[in-house]
């Protein structure tokens, strides 16, 4: 039986970025410690896990400081075509949309993520030219701490509202949903990224959600 292909479409927490100690920090967890690898190990050889985690990625916004290439919706079509046929796309976005520079409400962040989900569901990059299935994952809520405190000013409250809003998006679009905030918390060093324990918990939770989605 051919392995089922899972595309993990996310930001720095899908990339495996470690909590920033200073602005030049570019550390990344070793591959076995990232949630994507932990999920892949739990799922086994019947699943081919492709990781597309881009630090700073937003749902639909061009970043005026970090660059327009951070726009997830703009990057998505090429990634879908590059990896097709894809059985399932895990979408975990929204954290970078919380940056104060975008000045958008949690409701609008959810609508941006919904645009990404819609583009996947309208694509022909699944099996036999159909659309892939989607698992929409709500990211872990942030706290305003460390070197990102000003960049994410006002983000903590908005991030607490996102899970319910994204669950509504998933229900409206008829896709699977998983709330990662139920399984992990952010590293208090920078309030945005995950520590090793959180990666482990999310990897196991994602594996269970994938099995529920595809069986």
Coordinates of N, CA and C in Angstrom, one line a residue:
X1 N 0.8 -1.2 0.0 CA 0.0 0.0 0.0 C 0.9 1.2 0.0
X2 N 0.6 2.2 -0.9 CA 1.3 3.4 -1.0 C 1.1 4.3 0.3
X3 N 2.2 4.9 0.7 CA 2.1 5.7 1.9 C 1.2 6.9 1.7
X4 N 0.5 7.3 2.7 CA -0.4 8.5 2.6 C 0.5 9.7 2.9
X5 N 0.3 10.8 2.1 CA 1.1 12.0 2.2 C 0.4 13.0 3.1
X6 N 1.1 13.5 4.1 CA 0.6 14.6 5.0 C 1.5 15.8 4.8
X7 N 1.0 16.9 4.5 CA 1.7 18.2 4.3 C 1.4 19.0 5.6
X8 N 2.5 19.4 6.3 CA 2.3 20.2 7.5 C 2.7 21.7 7.1
X9 N 1.6 22.5 7.1 CA 1.8 23.9 6.6 C 1.6 24.8 7.7
X10 N 2.8 25.4 8.2 CA 2.7 26.2 9.4 C 3.9 27.2 9.4
X11 N 4.2 27.7 10.6 CA 5.1 28.8 10.8 C 6.4 28.2 11.6
X12 N 7.0 29.1 12.4 CA 8.2 28.7 13.1 C 8.0 27.5 14.0
X13 N 6.8 27.3 14.6 CA 6.6 26.2 15.5 C 6.4 24.9 14.7
X14 N 6.1 25.0 13.5 CA 6.2 23.8 12.6 C 7.6 23.6 12.1
X15 N 8.4 24.6 11.9 CA 9.8 24.6 11.6 C 10.6 24.0 12.7
X16 N 10.2 24.2 13.9 CA 11.0 23.6 15.0 C 11.9 24.7 15.7
X17 N 11.6 26.0 15.5 CA 12.3 27.1 16.1 C 12.3 27.0 17.6
X18 N 13.4 27.2 18.2 CA 13.5 27.3 19.7 C 13.2 28.7 20.1
X19 N 12.8 28.9 21.4 CA 12.6 30.2 21.9 C 13.8 31.1 21.8
X20 N 13.5 32.3 21.3 CA 14.5 33.3 21.1 C 15.1 33.9 22.4
X21 N 16.4 33.9 22.5 CA 17.0 34.6 23.6 C 17.5 36.0 23.3
X22 N 17.7 36.3 22.0 CA 18.0 37.6 21.5 C 17.6 37.6 20.0
X23 N 17.7 38.8 19.4 CA 17.1 39.0 18.0 C 17.9 38.2 17.0
X24 N 19.1 37.8 17.3 CA 19.9 37.0 16.3 C 19.8 35.5 16.5
X25 N 19.0 35.1 17.4 CA 18.8 33.7 17.7 C 18.2 32.9 16.6
X26 N 18.8 31.9 16.1 CA 18.3 31.1 15.0 C 18.3 29.6 15.3
X27 N 18.3 29.3 16.5 CA 18.4 27.9 16.9 C 17.1 27.1 16.5
X28 N 17.3 25.8 16.3 CA 16.2 25.0 15.9 C 16.4 23.6 16.6
X29 N 15.3 23.1 17.1 CA 15.4 21.8 17.7 C 15.9 20.7 16.7
X30 N 16.7 19.8 17.2 CA 17.1 18.7 16.4 C 15.9 18.0 15.8
X31 N 16.0 17.4 14.7 CA 14.8 16.9 13.9 C 14.0 15.9 14.7
X32 N 14.6 15.0 15.5 CA 13.7 14.0 16.2 C 12.9 14.7 17.3
X33 N 13.2 15.9 17.7 CA 12.5 16.5 18.8 C 11.3 17.4 18.3
X34 N 11.2 17.6 17.0 CA 10.2 18.5 16.5 C 8.8 17.7 16.5
X35 N 7.7 18.5 16.6 CA 6.5 17.8 16.7 C 6.1 17.0 15.4
X36 N 6.6 17.6 14.3 CA 6.3 16.9 13.0 C 7.0 15.5 13.0
X37 N 8.2 15.4 13.5 CA 8.9 14.1 13.5 C 8.3 13.2 14.5
X38 N 7.9 13.7 15.7 CA 7.3 12.9 16.7 C 6.0 12.3 16.2
X39 N 5.2 13.2 15.5 CA 4.0 12.7 14.8 C 4.3 11.6 13.8
X40 N 5.3 11.8 13.0 CA 5.6 10.9 11.9 C 6.0 9.5 12.5
X41 N 6.8 9.6 13.6 CA 7.2 8.3 14.3 C 6.0 7.6 14.8
X42 N 5.1 8.3 15.4 CA 3.9 7.7 16.0 C 3.0 7.1 14.9
X43 N 2.9 7.8 13.7 CA 2.1 7.3 12.6 C 2.7 6.1 11.9
X44 N 4.0 6.0 11.8 CA 4.6 4.9 11.2 C 4.9 5.1 9.7
X45 N 5.4 4.0 9.1 CA 5.8 4.1 7.7 C 4.7 4.2 6.7
X46 N 3.5 4.0 7.1 CA 2.4 4.1 6.2 C 2.0 5.6 5.9
X47 N 2.8 6.5 6.5 CA 2.5 7.9 6.3 C 3.8 8.6 5.9
X48 N 3.8 9.5 4.9 CA 4.9 10.3 4.5 C 4.6 11.7 4.9
X49 N 5.4 12.2 5.9 CA 5.1 13.5 6.5 C 6.1 14.5 5.8
X50 N 5.5 15.6 5.2 CA 6.3 16.6 4.6 C 6.1 17.9 5.4
X51 N 7.2 18.5 5.8 CA 7.2 19.7 6.7 C 7.5 20.9 5.9
X52 N 6.5 21.8 5.9 CA 6.7 23.2 5.3 C 6.3 24.2 6.4
X53 N 7.3 24.4 7.3 CA 7.1 25.4 8.3 C 8.1 26.6 8.1
X54 N 7.5 27.7 7.9 CA 8.3 28.9 7.5 C 8.2 29.9 8.7
X55 N 9.3 30.2 9.3 CA 9.3 31.2 10.4 C 8.7 32.5 9.9
X56 N 7.8 33.1 10.7 CA 7.2 34.4 10.4 C 6.0 34.3 9.4
X57 N 5.6 33.1 9.0 CA 4.5 32.9 8.1 C 3.2 33.4 8.7
X58 N 2.5 34.2 7.9 CA 1.1 34.6 8.2 C 0.1 33.8 7.5
X59 N -1.2 34.0 7.7 CA -2.2 33.4 6.9 C -2.3 34.0 5.5
X60 N -2.6 35.3 5.5 CA -2.8 36.0 4.2 C -2.1 37.4 4.1
X61 N -1.3 37.7 5.1 CA -0.8 39.1 5.2 C 0.6 39.2 4.6
X62 N 0.9 40.2 3.8 CA 2.3 40.5 3.4 C 2.9 41.3 4.6
X63 N 4.0 40.8 5.1 CA 4.6 41.5 6.2 C 5.4 42.7 5.8
X64 N 5.0 43.9 6.2 CA 5.7 45.1 5.8 C 7.2 45.2 6.3
X65 N 7.5 44.5 7.3 CA 8.9 44.5 7.8 C 9.7 43.3 7.4
X66 N 9.1 42.1 7.5 CA 9.9 40.9 7.2 C 9.8 40.5 5.8
X67 N 8.8 41.0 5.0 CA 8.8 40.7 3.6 C 7.5 40.0 3.2
X68 N 7.1 40.3 1.9 CA 5.9 39.7 1.4 C 5.9 38.2 1.3
X69 N 7.1 37.6 1.3 CA 7.2 36.2 1.2 C 6.7 35.4 2.4
X70 N 6.4 36.2 3.4 CA 5.8 35.6 4.7 C 4.3 35.2 4.5
X71 N 3.7 35.7 3.4 CA 2.3 35.4 3.2 C 2.0 34.0 2.9
X72 N 1.4 33.3 3.8 CA 1.1 31.9 3.6 C 0.2 31.5 2.4
X73 N -0.8 32.3 2.2 CA -1.7 32.1 1.1 C -1.0 32.2 -0.3
X74 N 0.0 33.1 -0.4 CA 0.7 33.3 -1.6 C 1.6 32.1 -1.9
X75 N 2.2 31.5 -0.8 CA 3.1 30.4 -0.9 C 2.4 29.1 -1.2
X76 N 1.2 29.0 -0.8 CA 0.5 27.7 -0.7 C 0.3 27.0 -2.1
X77 N -0.1 27.7 -3.2 CA -0.3 26.9 -4.4 C 0.9 26.2 -4.9
X78 N 2.1 26.8 -4.8 CA 3.3 26.1 -5.3 C 3.6 24.9 -4.4
X79 N 3.4 25.0 -3.1 CA 3.7 23.9 -2.2 C 2.7 22.7 -2.5
X80 N 1.5 23.1 -2.7 CA 0.5 22.0 -3.0 C 0.9 21.3 -4.3
X81 N 1.2 22.0 -5.3 CA 1.6 21.4 -6.6 C 2.9 20.6 -6.5
X82 N 3.8 21.1 -5.7 CA 5.1 20.5 -5.6 C 5.0 19.1 -4.9
X83 N 4.1 18.9 -4.0 CA 4.0 17.7 -3.2 C 2.8 16.8 -3.6
X84 N 2.0 17.2 -4.6 CA 0.8 16.4 -4.9 C 1.2 15.0 -5.5
X85 N 0.4 14.0 -5.3 CA -0.9 14.0 -4.6 C -0.7 14.0 -3.0
X86 N -1.5 14.8 -2.4 CA -1.5 15.0 -0.9 C -2.8 14.5 -0.4
X87 N -2.7 13.6 0.7 CA -3.9 13.1 1.3 C -4.5 14.1 2.3
X88 N -3.6 14.7 3.1 CA -4.1 15.6 4.2 C -3.1 16.8 4.3
X89 N -3.7 18.0 4.5 CA -2.9 19.1 4.8 C -3.2 19.6 6.2
X90 N -2.2 19.6 7.1 CA -2.4 20.2 8.4 C -2.1 21.7 8.4
X91 N -3.0 22.5 8.7 CA -2.8 23.9 8.7 C -2.8 24.4 10.1
X92 N -1.6 25.0 10.5 CA -1.5 25.6 11.9 C -0.9 26.9 11.7
X93 N -1.7 27.9 11.5 CA -1.3 29.3 11.3 C -2.1 30.2 12.2
X94 N -1.7 31.5 12.3 CA -2.4 32.5 13.0 C -1.6 33.2 14.1
X95 N -0.5 32.6 14.5 CA 0.3 33.2 15.5 C 1.0 34.5 15.1
X96 N 1.6 34.5 13.9 CA 2.2 35.7 13.4 C 1.2 36.8 13.0
X97 N 0.0 36.4 12.7 CA -1.0 37.4 12.4 C -1.4 38.2 13.7
X98 N -1.0 37.7 14.8 CA -1.2 38.4 16.1 C -0.3 39.6 16.3
X99 N 0.8 39.8 15.5 CA 1.7 40.8 15.7 C 1.0 42.2 15.6
X100 N 1.4 43.1 16.4 CA 0.8 44.4 16.5 C 0.8 45.2 15.2
X101 N 1.8 44.9 14.4 CA 1.9 45.6 13.1 C 0.8 45.4 12.2
X102 N 0.1 44.2 12.3 CA -1.1 43.9 11.5 C -2.4 44.5 12.0
X103 N -2.4 44.7 13.3 CA -3.6 45.4 13.9 C -4.9 44.9 13.4
X104 N -5.1 43.5 13.5 CA -6.3 42.9 13.1 C -6.9 42.1 14.3
X105 N -8.2 42.0 14.4 CA -8.9 41.3 15.4 C -8.8 39.8 15.2
X106 N -9.0 39.1 16.3 CA -9.0 37.6 16.3 C -9.9 37.1 15.2
X107 N -11.1 37.7 15.1 CA -12.1 37.3 14.1 C -11.5 37.4 12.7
X108 N -10.8 38.4 12.4 CA -10.2 38.6 11.1 C -9.0 37.6 10.8
X109 N -8.3 37.3 11.9 CA -7.3 36.3 11.8 C -7.9 35.0 11.4
X110 N -9.0 34.6 12.0 CA -9.7 33.3 11.7 C -10.1 33.4 10.3
X111 N -10.6 34.5 9.8 CA -11.1 34.6 8.4 C -9.9 34.4 7.4
X112 N -8.7 34.9 7.8 CA -7.6 34.8 7.0 C -7.2 33.3 6.9
X113 N -7.2 32.6 8.0 CA -6.9 31.2 8.0 C -7.9 30.4 7.2
X114 N -9.2 30.9 7.2 CA -10.2 30.2 6.4 C -9.9 30.4 5.0
X115 N -9.4 31.5 4.5 CA -9.0 31.7 3.1 C -8.0 30.6 2.7
X116 N -7.1 30.3 3.6 CA -6.1 29.2 3.3 C -6.8 27.9 3.2
X117 N -7.7 27.6 4.1 CA -8.4 26.3 4.0 C -9.2 26.2 2.7
X118 N -9.9 27.3 2.4 CA -10.7 27.3 1.1 C -9.8 27.0 -0.1
X119 N -8.6 27.6 -0.1 CA -7.7 27.4 -1.3 C -7.3 25.9 -1.4
X120 N -7.1 25.3 -0.2 CA -6.8 23.9 -0.3 C -7.9 23.0 -0.8
X121 N -9.1 23.4 -0.3 CA -10.3 22.6 -0.6 C -10.7 22.8 -2.1
X122 N -10.3 23.9 -2.7 CA -10.6 24.2 -4.1 C -9.5 23.7 -5.0
X123 N -8.4 23.1 -4.5 CA -7.3 22.7 -5.3 C -7.6 21.3 -5.8
X124 N -6.7 20.9 -6.8 CA -6.8 19.5 -7.4 C -5.6 18.7 -7.0
X125 N -5.0 19.0 -5.8 CA -3.8 18.4 -5.4 C -3.9 17.2 -4.5
X126 N -5.1 16.6 -4.4 CA -5.3 15.4 -3.7 C -5.2 14.2 -4.6
X127 N -5.6 13.1 -4.1 CA -5.7 11.8 -4.9 C -6.6 12.0 -6.1
X128 N -6.2 11.5 -7.2 CA -7.1 11.4 -8.4 C -7.6 12.8 -8.8
X129 N -6.9 13.9 -8.5 CA -7.3 15.2 -8.9 C -8.3 15.8 -8.0
X130 N -8.6 15.2 -6.9 CA -9.6 15.8 -5.9 C -8.8 16.7 -5.0
X131 N -9.5 17.3 -4.1 CA -8.8 18.2 -3.1 C -8.3 17.3 -1.9
X132 N -7.2 17.7 -1.3 CA -6.7 17.0 -0.1 C -7.7 17.3 1.1
X133 N -7.7 16.4 2.0 CA -8.4 16.7 3.3 C -7.6 17.7 4.1
X134 N -8.3 18.3 5.0 CA -7.7 19.4 5.8 C -7.9 19.1 7.3
X135 N -6.8 19.2 8.1 CA -6.9 19.2 9.5 C -6.5 20.6 10.0
X136 N -7.4 21.4 10.5 CA -7.1 22.7 10.9 C -6.8 22.7 12.4
X137 N -5.6 23.1 12.7 CA -5.1 23.1 14.1 C -5.0 24.5 14.7
X138 N -5.6 24.7 15.8 CA -5.5 26.0 16.4 C -4.1 26.0 17.2
X139 N -3.3 27.1 16.9 CA -2.0 27.1 17.6 C -2.1 27.4 19.1
X140 N -1.0 27.1 19.8 CA -1.0 27.3 21.2 C -1.0 28.8 21.5
X141 N -1.9 29.3 22.4 CA -2.0 30.7 22.7 C -0.6 31.3 23.2
X142 N -0.4 32.5 22.9 CA 0.9 33.2 23.2 C 0.8 33.9 24.5
X143 N 1.9 34.3 25.1 CA 2.0 35.2 26.2 C 2.9 36.4 25.7
X144 N 2.7 37.5 26.3 CA 3.6 38.7 26.0 C 4.8 38.7 26.9
X145 N 5.9 38.3 26.4 CA 7.1 38.1 27.2 C 8.4 38.2 26.4
X146 N 9.5 38.4 27.0 CA 10.8 38.3 26.4 C 10.9 39.3 25.3
X147 N 11.8 39.0 24.3 CA 12.1 40.0 23.3 C 11.0 40.3 22.3
X148 N 9.9 39.4 22.3 CA 8.8 39.7 21.5 C 7.6 40.4 22.1
X149 N 7.9 40.9 23.3 CA 6.8 41.5 24.1 C 6.1 42.7 23.4
X150 N 6.9 43.5 22.8 CA 6.4 44.7 22.0 C 5.8 44.3 20.7
X151 N 6.5 43.4 20.0 CA 6.0 43.0 18.7 C 4.7 42.3 18.8
X152 N 4.4 41.6 19.9 CA 3.2 40.9 20.0 C 2.3 41.6 21.1
X153 N 2.4 42.9 21.3 CA 1.6 43.7 22.2 C 0.2 43.5 21.9
X154 N -0.6 43.1 22.9 CA -2.0 42.8 22.7 C -2.4 41.5 22.2
X155 N -1.4 40.6 21.9 CA -1.7 39.4 21.3 C -2.2 38.3 22.2
X156 N -1.9 38.4 23.5 CA -2.3 37.3 24.4 C -3.8 37.1 24.4
X157 N -4.5 38.2 24.6 CA -6.0 38.1 24.7 C -6.6 37.6 23.3
X158 N -6.0 38.1 22.2 CA -6.5 37.7 20.9 C -6.3 36.2 20.7
X159 N -5.1 35.7 21.1 CA -4.8 34.3 20.9 C -5.7 33.4 21.7
X160 N -6.2 33.9 22.9 CA -7.1 33.1 23.6 C -8.5 32.9 22.9
X161 N -8.8 33.9 22.1 CA -10.1 33.8 21.4 C -10.0 33.0 20.1
X162 N -8.8 32.7 19.6 CA -8.7 32.0 18.3 C -9.2 30.6 18.3
X163 N -9.0 29.7 19.3 CA -9.5 28.4 19.2 C -11.0 28.2 18.9
X164 N -11.8 29.0 19.6 CA -13.3 28.9 19.3 C -13.6 29.4 17.9
X165 N -12.9 30.5 17.5 CA -13.1 31.0 16.2 C -12.7 30.1 15.1
X166 N -11.5 29.4 15.3 CA -11.1 28.5 14.3 C -11.9 27.2 14.3
X167 N -12.4 26.8 15.4 CA -13.3 25.7 15.4 C -14.6 26.0 14.6
X168 N -15.1 27.2 14.7 CA -16.2 27.6 13.8 C -15.9 27.5 12.4
X169 N -14.7 28.0 12.0 CA -14.2 27.9 10.6 C -14.2 26.4 10.2
X170 N -13.6 25.6 11.0 CA -13.6 24.1 10.6 C -14.9 23.6 10.4
X171 N -15.9 23.9 11.3 CA -17.2 23.4 11.1 C -17.9 23.9 9.9
X172 N -17.7 25.2 9.6 CA -18.2 25.8 8.4 C -17.7 25.2 7.1
X173 N -16.4 24.9 7.1 CA -15.8 24.3 5.9 C -15.8 22.8 5.9
X174 N -16.3 22.2 6.9 CA -16.4 20.7 6.9 C -15.1 20.0 7.0
X175 N -14.2 20.6 7.8 CA -12.8 20.0 7.9 C -12.6 19.6 9.4
X176 N -11.6 18.8 9.6 CA -11.3 18.3 11.0 C -10.6 19.5 11.7
X177 N -10.7 19.4 13.0 CA -10.2 20.5 13.9 C -9.5 19.9 15.1
X178 N -8.4 20.5 15.5 CA -7.7 20.1 16.8 C -7.2 21.4 17.4
X179 N -7.4 21.5 18.7 CA -6.9 22.6 19.5 C -5.6 22.3 20.2
X180 N -4.5 22.8 19.7 CA -3.2 22.4 20.4 C -3.0 23.1 21.7
X181 N -3.8 24.1 22.0 CA -3.7 24.8 23.3 C -4.2 23.9 24.4
X182 N -4.9 22.8 24.1 CA -5.4 21.9 25.1 C -4.3 20.9 25.5
X183 N -3.1 20.9 24.7 CA -2.1 19.9 25.0 C -0.8 20.5 25.4
X184 N -0.6 21.8 25.2 CA 0.7 22.4 25.4 C 0.6 23.9 25.7
X185 N 1.7 24.5 26.2 CA 1.8 25.9 26.4 C 3.1 26.4 25.8
X186 N 3.2 27.7 25.6 CA 4.4 28.2 25.0 C 5.6 28.3 26.0
X187 N 6.8 28.4 25.5 CA 8.0 28.6 26.3 C 7.9 30.1 26.8
X188 N 8.0 30.3 28.1 CA 7.9 31.6 28.7 C 9.2 32.5 28.4
X189 N 10.2 31.9 27.8 CA 11.4 32.6 27.5 C 11.1 33.7 26.5
X190 N 10.2 33.4 25.4 CA 9.8 34.4 24.5 C 8.3 34.5 24.3
X191 N 7.6 33.6 24.9 CA 6.1 33.6 24.8 C 5.5 33.2 23.5
X192 N 6.3 32.8 22.6 CA 5.7 32.5 21.2 C 6.0 31.0 20.8
X193 N 7.3 30.6 21.1 CA 7.7 29.3 20.6 C 7.5 28.2 21.6
X194 N 7.7 27.0 21.2 CA 7.5 25.8 22.0 C 8.7 25.2 22.6
X195 N 8.7 24.6 23.8 CA 9.8 23.9 24.3 C 9.7 22.5 23.8
X196 N 10.7 21.7 24.2 CA 10.7 20.3 23.8 C 9.5 19.5 24.3
X197 N 9.1 19.7 25.5 CA 7.9 19.0 26.1 C 6.7 19.3 25.3
X198 N 6.5 20.6 24.9 CA 5.4 21.0 24.1 C 5.4 20.3 22.7
X199 N 6.6 20.3 22.1 CA 6.7 19.6 20.8 C 6.3 18.1 20.9
X200 N 6.7 17.5 22.0 CA 6.3 16.1 22.2 C 4.8 15.9 22.4
X201 N 4.2 16.8 23.2 CA 2.7 16.7 23.4 C 2.0 17.0 22.1
X202 N 2.4 18.0 21.4 CA 1.7 18.3 20.1 C 1.9 17.2 19.1
X203 N 3.1 16.6 19.0 CA 3.3 15.5 18.1 C 2.4 14.3 18.3
X204 N 2.2 14.0 19.6 CA 1.3 12.9 19.9 C -0.2 13.3 19.6
X205 N -0.6 14.5 20.0 CA -1.9 14.9 19.8 C -2.2 15.0 18.3
X206 N -1.3 15.5 17.5 CA -1.5 15.6 16.0 C -1.6 14.2 15.4
X207 N -0.8 13.2 15.9 CA -0.9 11.9 15.4 C -2.3 11.3 15.6
X208 N -2.9 11.5 16.8 CA -4.2 11.1 17.1 C -5.2 11.8 16.2
X209 N -5.1 13.1 16.0 CA -6.0 13.8 15.1 C -5.9 13.4 13.7
X210 N -4.7 13.1 13.2 CA -4.6 12.6 11.8 C -5.3 11.3 11.7
X211 N -5.1 10.3 12.6 CA -5.8 9.0 12.5 C -7.3 9.2 12.5
X212 N -7.8 10.1 13.3 CA -9.2 10.4 13.3 C -9.7 10.9 12.0
X213 N -8.8 11.7 11.3 CA -9.2 12.4 10.1 C -9.2 11.5 8.9
X214 N -8.3 10.6 8.9 CA -8.0 9.7 7.7 C -8.6 8.3 7.8
X215 N -9.2 8.0 8.9 CA -9.7 6.6 9.0 C -11.3 6.7 9.2

